[in-house]
CSV table of C-alpha atoms and ligand atoms in Angstrom, one decimal:
chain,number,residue,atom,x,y,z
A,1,UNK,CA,-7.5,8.2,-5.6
A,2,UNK,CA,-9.7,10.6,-4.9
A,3,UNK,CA,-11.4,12.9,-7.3
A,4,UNK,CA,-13.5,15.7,-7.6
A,5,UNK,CA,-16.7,15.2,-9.5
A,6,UNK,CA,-17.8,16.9,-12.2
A,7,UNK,CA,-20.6,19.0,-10.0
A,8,UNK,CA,-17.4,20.2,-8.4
A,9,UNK,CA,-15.7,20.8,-11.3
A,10,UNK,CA,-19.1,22.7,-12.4
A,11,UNK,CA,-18.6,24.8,-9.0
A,12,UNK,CA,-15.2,25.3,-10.0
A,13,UNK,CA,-16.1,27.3,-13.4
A,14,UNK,CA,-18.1,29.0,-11.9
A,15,UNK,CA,-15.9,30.4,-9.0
A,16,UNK,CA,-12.8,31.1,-11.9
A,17,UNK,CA,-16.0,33.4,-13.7
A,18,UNK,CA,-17.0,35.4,-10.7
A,19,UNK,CA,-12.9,36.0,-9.7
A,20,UNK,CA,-12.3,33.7,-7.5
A,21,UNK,CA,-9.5,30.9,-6.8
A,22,UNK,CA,-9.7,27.9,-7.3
A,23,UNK,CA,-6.9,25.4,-6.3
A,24,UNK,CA,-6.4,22.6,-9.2
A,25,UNK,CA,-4.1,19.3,-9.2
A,26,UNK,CA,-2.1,18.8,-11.7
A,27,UNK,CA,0.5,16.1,-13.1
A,28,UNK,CA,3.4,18.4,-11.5
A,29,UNK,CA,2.1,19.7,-8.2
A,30,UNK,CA,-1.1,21.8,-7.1
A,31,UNK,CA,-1.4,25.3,-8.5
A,32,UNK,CA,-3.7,28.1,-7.1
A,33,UNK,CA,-5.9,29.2,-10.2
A,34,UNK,CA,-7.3,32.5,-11.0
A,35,UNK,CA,-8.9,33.4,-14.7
A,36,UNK,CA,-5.6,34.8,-16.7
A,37,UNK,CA,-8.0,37.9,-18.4
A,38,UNK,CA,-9.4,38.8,-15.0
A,39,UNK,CA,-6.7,40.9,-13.6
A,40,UNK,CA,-8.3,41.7,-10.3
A,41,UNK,CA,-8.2,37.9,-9.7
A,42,UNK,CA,-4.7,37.6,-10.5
A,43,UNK,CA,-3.8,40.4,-8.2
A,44,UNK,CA,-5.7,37.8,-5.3
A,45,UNK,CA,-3.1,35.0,-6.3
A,46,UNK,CA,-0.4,37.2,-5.5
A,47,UNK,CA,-2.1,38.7,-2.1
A,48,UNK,CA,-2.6,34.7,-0.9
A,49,UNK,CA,0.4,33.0,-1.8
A,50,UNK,CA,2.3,36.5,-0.5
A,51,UNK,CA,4.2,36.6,-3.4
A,52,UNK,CA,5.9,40.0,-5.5
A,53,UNK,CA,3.4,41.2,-7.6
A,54,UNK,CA,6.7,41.3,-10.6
A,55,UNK,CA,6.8,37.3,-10.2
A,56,UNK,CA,5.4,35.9,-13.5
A,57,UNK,CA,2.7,33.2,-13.4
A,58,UNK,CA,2.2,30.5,-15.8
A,59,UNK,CA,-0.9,30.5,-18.1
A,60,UNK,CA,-3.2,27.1,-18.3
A,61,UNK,CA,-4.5,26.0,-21.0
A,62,UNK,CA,-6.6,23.1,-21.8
A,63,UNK,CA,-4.9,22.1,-25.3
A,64,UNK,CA,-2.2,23.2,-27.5
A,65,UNK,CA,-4.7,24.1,-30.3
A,66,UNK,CA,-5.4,27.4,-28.1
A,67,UNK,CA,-2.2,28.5,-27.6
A,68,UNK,CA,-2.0,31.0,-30.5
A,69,UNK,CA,-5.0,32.6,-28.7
A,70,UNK,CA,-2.5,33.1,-26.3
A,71,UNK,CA,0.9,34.3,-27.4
A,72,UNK,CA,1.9,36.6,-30.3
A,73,UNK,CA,3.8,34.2,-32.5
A,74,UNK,CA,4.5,30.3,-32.1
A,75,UNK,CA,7.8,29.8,-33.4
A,76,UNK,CA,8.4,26.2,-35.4
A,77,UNK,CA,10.5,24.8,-32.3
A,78,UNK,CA,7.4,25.9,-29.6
A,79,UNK,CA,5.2,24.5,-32.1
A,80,UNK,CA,7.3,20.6,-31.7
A,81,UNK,CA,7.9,21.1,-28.2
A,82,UNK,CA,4.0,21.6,-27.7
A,83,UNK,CA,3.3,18.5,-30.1
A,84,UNK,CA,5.3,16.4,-28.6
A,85,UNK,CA,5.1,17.2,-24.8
A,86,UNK,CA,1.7,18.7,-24.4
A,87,UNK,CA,-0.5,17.3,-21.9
A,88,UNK,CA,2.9,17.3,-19.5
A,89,UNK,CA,5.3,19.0,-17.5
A,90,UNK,CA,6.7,21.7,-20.0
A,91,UNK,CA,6.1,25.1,-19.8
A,92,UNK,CA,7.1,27.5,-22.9
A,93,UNK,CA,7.8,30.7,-22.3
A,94,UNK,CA,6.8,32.9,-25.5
A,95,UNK,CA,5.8,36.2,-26.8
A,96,UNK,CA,3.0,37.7,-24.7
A,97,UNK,CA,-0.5,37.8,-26.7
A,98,UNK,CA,-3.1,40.7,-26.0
A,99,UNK,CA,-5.2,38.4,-23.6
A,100,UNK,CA,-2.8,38.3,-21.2
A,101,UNK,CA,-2.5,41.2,-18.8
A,102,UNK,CA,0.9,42.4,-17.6
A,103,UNK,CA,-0.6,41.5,-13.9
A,104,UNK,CA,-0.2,37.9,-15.0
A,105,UNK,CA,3.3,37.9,-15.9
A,106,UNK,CA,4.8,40.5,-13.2
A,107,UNK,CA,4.9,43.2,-16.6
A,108,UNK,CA,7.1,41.1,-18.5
A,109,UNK,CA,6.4,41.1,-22.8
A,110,UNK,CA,6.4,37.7,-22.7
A,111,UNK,CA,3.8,34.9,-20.9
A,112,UNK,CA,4.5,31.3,-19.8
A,113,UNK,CA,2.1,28.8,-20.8
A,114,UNK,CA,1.6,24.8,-20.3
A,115,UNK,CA,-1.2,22.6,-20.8
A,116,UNK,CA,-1.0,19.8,-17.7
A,117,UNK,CA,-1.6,16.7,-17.7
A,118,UNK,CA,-4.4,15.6,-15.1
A,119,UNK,CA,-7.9,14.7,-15.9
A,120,UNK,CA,-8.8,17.3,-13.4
A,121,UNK,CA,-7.4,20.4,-14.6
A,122,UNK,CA,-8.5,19.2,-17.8
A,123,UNK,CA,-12.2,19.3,-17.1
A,124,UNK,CA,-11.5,22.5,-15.0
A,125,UNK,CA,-10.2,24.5,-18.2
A,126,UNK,CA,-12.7,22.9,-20.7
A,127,UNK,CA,-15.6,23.5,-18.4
A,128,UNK,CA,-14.5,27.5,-17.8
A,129,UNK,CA,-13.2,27.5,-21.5
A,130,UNK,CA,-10.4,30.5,-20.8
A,131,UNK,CA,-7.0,30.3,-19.5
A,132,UNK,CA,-5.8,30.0,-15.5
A,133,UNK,CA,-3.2,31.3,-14.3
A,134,UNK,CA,-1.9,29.3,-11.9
A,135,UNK,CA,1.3,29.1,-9.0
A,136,UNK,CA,2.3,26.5,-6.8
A,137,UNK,CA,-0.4,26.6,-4.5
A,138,UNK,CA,2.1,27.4,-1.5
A,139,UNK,CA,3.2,30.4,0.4
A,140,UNK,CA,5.9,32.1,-1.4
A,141,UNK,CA,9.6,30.5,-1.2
A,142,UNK,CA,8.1,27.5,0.7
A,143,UNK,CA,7.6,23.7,-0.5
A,144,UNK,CA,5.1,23.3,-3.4
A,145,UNK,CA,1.8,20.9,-2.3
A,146,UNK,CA,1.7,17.3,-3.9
A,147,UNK,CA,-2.2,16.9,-2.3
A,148,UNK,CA,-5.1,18.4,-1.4
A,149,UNK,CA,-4.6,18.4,2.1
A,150,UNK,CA,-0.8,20.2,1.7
A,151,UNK,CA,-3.3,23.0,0.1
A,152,UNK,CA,-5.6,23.1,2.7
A,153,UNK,CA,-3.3,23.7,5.7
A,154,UNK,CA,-1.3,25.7,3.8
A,155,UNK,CA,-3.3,28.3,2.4
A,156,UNK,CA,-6.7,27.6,4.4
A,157,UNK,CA,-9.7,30.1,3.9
A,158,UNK,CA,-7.3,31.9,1.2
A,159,UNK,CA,-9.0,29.6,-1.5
A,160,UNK,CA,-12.7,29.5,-2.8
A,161,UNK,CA,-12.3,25.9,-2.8
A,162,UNK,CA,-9.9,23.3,-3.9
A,163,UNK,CA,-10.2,20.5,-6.0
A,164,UNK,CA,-8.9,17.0,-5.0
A,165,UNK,CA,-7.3,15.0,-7.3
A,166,UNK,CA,-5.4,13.0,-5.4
A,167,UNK,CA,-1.7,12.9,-4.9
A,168,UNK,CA,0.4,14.8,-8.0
A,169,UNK,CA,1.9,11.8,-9.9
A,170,UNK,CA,5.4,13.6,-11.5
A,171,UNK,CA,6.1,15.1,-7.9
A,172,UNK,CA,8.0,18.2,-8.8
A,173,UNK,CA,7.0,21.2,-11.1
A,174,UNK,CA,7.3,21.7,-15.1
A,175,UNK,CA,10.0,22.1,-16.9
A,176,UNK,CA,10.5,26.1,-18.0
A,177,UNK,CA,11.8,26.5,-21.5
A,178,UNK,CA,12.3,29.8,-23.0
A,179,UNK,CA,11.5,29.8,-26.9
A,180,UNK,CA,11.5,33.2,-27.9
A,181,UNK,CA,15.2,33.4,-28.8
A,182,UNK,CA,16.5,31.4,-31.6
A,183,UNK,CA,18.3,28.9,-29.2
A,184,UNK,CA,15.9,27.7,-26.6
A,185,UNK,CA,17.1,27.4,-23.3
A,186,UNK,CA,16.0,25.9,-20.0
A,187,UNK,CA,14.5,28.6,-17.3
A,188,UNK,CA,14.0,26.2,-14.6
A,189,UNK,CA,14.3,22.1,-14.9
A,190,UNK,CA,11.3,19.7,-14.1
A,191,UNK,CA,9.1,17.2,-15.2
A,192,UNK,CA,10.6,16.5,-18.6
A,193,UNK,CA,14.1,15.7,-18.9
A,194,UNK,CA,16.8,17.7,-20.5
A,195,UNK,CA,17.3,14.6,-22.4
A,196,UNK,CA,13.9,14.3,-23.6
A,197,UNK,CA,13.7,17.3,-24.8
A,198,UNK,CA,17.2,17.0,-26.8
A,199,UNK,CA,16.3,13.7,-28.5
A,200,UNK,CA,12.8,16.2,-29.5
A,201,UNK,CA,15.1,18.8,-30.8
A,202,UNK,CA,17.9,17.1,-31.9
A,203,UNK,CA,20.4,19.5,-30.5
A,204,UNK,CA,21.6,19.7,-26.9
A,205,UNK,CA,19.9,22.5,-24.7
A,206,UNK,CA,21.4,24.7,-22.2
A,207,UNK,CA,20.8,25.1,-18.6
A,208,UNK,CA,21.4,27.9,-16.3
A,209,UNK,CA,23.6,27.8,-13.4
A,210,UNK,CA,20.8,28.2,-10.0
A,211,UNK,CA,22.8,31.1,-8.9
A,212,UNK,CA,22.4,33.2,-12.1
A,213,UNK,CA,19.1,34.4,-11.1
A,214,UNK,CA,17.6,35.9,-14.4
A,215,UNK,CA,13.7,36.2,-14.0
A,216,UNK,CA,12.2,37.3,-10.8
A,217,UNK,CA,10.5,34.0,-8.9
A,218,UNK,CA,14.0,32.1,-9.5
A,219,UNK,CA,15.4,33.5,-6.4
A,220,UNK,CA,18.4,31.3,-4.9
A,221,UNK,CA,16.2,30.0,-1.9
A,222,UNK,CA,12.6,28.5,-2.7
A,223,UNK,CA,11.1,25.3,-2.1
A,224,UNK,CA,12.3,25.4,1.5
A,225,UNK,CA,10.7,23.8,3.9
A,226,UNK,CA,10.8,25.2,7.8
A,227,UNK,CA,13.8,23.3,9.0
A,228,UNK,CA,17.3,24.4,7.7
A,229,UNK,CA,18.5,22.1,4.5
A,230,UNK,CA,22.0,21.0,4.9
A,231,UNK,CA,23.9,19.8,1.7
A,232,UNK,CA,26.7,17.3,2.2
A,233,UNK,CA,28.4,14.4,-0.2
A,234,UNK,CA,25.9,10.9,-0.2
A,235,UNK,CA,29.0,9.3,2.2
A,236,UNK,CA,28.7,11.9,4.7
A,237,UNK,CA,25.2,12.1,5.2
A,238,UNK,CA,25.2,9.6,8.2
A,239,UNK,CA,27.8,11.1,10.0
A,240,UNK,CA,27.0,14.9,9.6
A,241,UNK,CA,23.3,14.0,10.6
A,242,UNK,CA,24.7,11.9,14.0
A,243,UNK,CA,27.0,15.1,14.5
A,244,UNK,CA,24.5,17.3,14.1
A,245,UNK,CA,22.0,15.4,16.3
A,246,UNK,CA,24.5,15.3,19.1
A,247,UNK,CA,25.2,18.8,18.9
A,248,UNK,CA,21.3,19.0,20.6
A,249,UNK,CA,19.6,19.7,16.8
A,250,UNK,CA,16.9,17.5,16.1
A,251,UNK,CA,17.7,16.2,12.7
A,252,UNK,CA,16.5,14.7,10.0
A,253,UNK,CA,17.6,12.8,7.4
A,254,UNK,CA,17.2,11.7,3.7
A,255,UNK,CA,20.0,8.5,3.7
A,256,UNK,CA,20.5,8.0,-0.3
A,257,UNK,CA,19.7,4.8,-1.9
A,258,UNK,CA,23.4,3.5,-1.8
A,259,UNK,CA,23.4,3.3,2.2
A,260,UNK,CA,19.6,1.8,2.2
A,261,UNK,CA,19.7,0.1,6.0
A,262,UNK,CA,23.1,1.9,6.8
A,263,UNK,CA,21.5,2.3,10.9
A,264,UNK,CA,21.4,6.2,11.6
A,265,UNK,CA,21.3,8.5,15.1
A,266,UNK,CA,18.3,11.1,14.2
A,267,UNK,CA,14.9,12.2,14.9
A,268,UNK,CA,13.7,11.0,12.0
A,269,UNK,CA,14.7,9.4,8.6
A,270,UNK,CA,13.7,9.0,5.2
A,271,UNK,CA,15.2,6.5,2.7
A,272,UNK,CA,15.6,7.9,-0.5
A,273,UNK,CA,14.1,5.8,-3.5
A,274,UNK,CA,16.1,4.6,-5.8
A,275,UNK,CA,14.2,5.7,-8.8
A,276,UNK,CA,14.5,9.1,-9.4
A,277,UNK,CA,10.3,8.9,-10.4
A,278,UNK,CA,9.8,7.9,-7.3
A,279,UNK,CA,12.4,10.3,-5.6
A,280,UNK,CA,10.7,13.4,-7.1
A,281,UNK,CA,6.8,11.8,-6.8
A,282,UNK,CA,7.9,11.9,-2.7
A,283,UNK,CA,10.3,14.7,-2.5
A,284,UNK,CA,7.7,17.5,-1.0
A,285,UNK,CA,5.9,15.2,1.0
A,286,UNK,CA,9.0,14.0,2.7
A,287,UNK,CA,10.3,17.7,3.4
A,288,UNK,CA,7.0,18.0,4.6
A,289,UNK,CA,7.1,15.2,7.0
A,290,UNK,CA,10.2,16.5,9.0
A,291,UNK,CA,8.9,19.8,8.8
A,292,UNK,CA,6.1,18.0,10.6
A,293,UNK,CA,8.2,15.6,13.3
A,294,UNK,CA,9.7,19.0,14.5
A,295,UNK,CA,13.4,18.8,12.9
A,296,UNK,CA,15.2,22.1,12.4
A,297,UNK,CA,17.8,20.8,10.1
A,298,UNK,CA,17.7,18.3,7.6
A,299,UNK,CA,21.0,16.8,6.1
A,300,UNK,CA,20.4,15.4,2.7
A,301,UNK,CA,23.1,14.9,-0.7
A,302,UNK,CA,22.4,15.6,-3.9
A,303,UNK,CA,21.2,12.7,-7.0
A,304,UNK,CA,22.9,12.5,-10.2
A,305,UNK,CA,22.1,15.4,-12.2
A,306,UNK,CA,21.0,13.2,-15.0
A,307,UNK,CA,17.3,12.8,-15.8
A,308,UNK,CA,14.5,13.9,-12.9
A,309,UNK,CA,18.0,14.4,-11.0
A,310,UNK,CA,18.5,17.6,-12.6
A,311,UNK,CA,14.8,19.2,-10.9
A,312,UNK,CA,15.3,17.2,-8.0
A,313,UNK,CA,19.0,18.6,-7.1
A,314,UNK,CA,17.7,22.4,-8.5
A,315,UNK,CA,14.8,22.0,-5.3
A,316,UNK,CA,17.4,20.9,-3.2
A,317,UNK,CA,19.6,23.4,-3.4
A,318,UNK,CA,17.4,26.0,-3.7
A,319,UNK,CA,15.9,24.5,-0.7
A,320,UNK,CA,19.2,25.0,1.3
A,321,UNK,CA,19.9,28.4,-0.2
A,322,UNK,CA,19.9,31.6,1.3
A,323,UNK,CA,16.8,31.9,3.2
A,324,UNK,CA,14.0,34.5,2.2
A,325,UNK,CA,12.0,37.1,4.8
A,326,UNK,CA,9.2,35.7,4.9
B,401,TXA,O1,4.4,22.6,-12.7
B,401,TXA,C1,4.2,23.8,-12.6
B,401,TXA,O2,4.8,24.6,-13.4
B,401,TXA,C2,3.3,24.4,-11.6
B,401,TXA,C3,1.9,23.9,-11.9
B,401,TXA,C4,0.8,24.5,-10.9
B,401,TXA,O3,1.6,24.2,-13.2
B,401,TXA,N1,3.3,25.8,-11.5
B,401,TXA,C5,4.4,26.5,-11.0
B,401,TXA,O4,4.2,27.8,-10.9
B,401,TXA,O5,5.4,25.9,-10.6
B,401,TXA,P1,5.1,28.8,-10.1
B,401,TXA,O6,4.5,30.2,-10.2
B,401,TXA,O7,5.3,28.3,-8.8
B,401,TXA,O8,6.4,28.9,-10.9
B,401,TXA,C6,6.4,29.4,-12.2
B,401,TXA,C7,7.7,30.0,-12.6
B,401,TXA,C8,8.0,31.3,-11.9
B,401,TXA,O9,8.9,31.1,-10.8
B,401,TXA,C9,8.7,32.1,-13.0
B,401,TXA,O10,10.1,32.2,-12.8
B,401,TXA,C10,8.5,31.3,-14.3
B,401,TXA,O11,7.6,30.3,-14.0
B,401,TXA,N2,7.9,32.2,-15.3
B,401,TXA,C11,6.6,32.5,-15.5
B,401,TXA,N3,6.4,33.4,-16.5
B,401,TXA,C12,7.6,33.6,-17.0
B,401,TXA,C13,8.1,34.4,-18.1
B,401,TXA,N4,7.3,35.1,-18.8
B,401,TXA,N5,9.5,34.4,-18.3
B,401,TXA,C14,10.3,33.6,-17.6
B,401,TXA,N6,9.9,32.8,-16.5
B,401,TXA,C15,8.6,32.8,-16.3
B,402,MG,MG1,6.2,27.8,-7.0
């Protein structure tokens, strides 16, 4: 794996203090950092990534001892969520402190914070000792980037410099929870499991439908990659791709674990893991890849919505949704 050095992490600081951006790895994917109290740097995140300045960023912190600097009130439940998930893919959604300017979270009252978990973006925050706010290090609406490399060709001279820390382990982003009503609810599924969270809060926990768009950044179609995503039932993904491909698309194709060696007609294929770790560690990468190979329509079926099948079936079909301008 490669990782950056503490001279770079040094470097780092020191572009966050004099408002620059800084792009960090994390256990999730790689986020474009700016310092969360300088609101002139925010205002860049938004310029690079070419995002709508009423989208709300996340806040990074470097433990959950600093999050009452943060927010207005902890309530008991962020408090255990924090405990028991913090360093990890869990964001909680809370009432917005003074420190956080209304840049940072698109003018909402109320601020998203996490503390990830990767020895990089740990050093980053304890060396610069504030918060970052940080997106997806991506163009708006397109695929979030699992390595340093997806950074660099992605957002290029945009960043002061970017940190390597090799390839993101968890694969797909945090989980959003909103705790500032007296039920919590999920805001976006990720990293930690609905069912890990339950068994934490001994009660089950709501998720919203993907089409009841709520908070601005949850728009239908995100996560997309350049080809056209094409949902269809696990059985009918080698037939609709062989269709398709004879129809003169160039196709690719994600054949679920259940057909593994089932032979397929397309430009390109990937098998699907049967782990859903290893599903979402890939899942950008491989969206990437026939992005890459040239295909203009991938056909691909949905997991079980149990587990990291619940994030990995959100991307997907907000990956084949409607498709932004952009
Ligand atoms: O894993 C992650 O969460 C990654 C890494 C870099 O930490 N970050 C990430 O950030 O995915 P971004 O900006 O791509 O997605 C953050 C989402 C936004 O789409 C927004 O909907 C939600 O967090 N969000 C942020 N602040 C919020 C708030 N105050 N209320 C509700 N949702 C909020
Ligand atoms: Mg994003």
């Amino acid at each position: 794996m490669v990782t950056a050095t503490s001279s770079d992490i040094e470097q780092a600081a020191e572009v966050l203090r004099a408002g620059g951006l800084v792009a960090l790895p994390t256990e999730t994917v790689y986020g474009l950092g700016a310092n969360a109290e300088d609101p002139a740097a925010v205002a860049r995140i938004f310029q690079v990534k070419g995002r709508p300045p009423s989208h709300p960023l996340i806040v990074h912190i470097a433990a959950a001892e600093h999050l009452d600097d943060w927010v207005e009130t902890v309530p008991e439940t962020a408090r255990l969520l924090a405990e028991h998930f913090w360093p990890g893919p869990l964001t909680l959604v809370l009432r917005r402190g003074h420190r956080v300017p209304l840049e940072a979270t698109g003018g909402l009252e109320t601020v998203a914070v996490r503390v990830p978990d990767h020895p990089v973006a740990l050093a980053l925050l304890s060396a610069f000792g504030g918060g970052v706010t940080a997106p997806s290090a991506n163009r708006f609406g397109s695929v979030s980037p699992t390595t340093a490399d997806h950074v660099r060709t992605e957002l290029g001279d945009g960043v002061d410099l970017v940190l390597d820390g090799g390839s993101c382990e968890v694969g797909v982003e945090s989980t959003i929870v909103d705790v500032t009503g007296e039920i919590p609810s999920i805001l976006r599924p990720g990293g930690v499991t609905r069912e890990d969270l339950e068994a934490v809060l001994g009660r089950s926990i709501a998720v919203p439908s993907t089409s009841h768009v709520r908070v601005p950044g949850q728009h239908p179609s995100h996560y997309a990659p350049r080809a056209r995503v094409v949902l269809v039932e696990p059985e009918q993904v080698v037939a609709e791709a062989e269709l398709a491909q004879g129809r003169g698309h160039t196709v690719g194709v994600f054949v679920p674990a259940s057909f593994a060696g089932v032979p397929v007609k397309a430009h390109a294929v990937v098998a699907v893991p049967g782990s859903m770790d290893a599903y979402a560690y890939g899942l950008y990468g491989f969206l990437r890849e026939l992005d890459q190979q040239g295909c203009d329509l991938i056909v691909v079926s949905l997991p079980g919505e149990e587990g990291l099948g619940l994030a990995i079936a959100n991307r997907l079909r907000r990956a084949a949704g409607p498709r932004l301008s952009r």
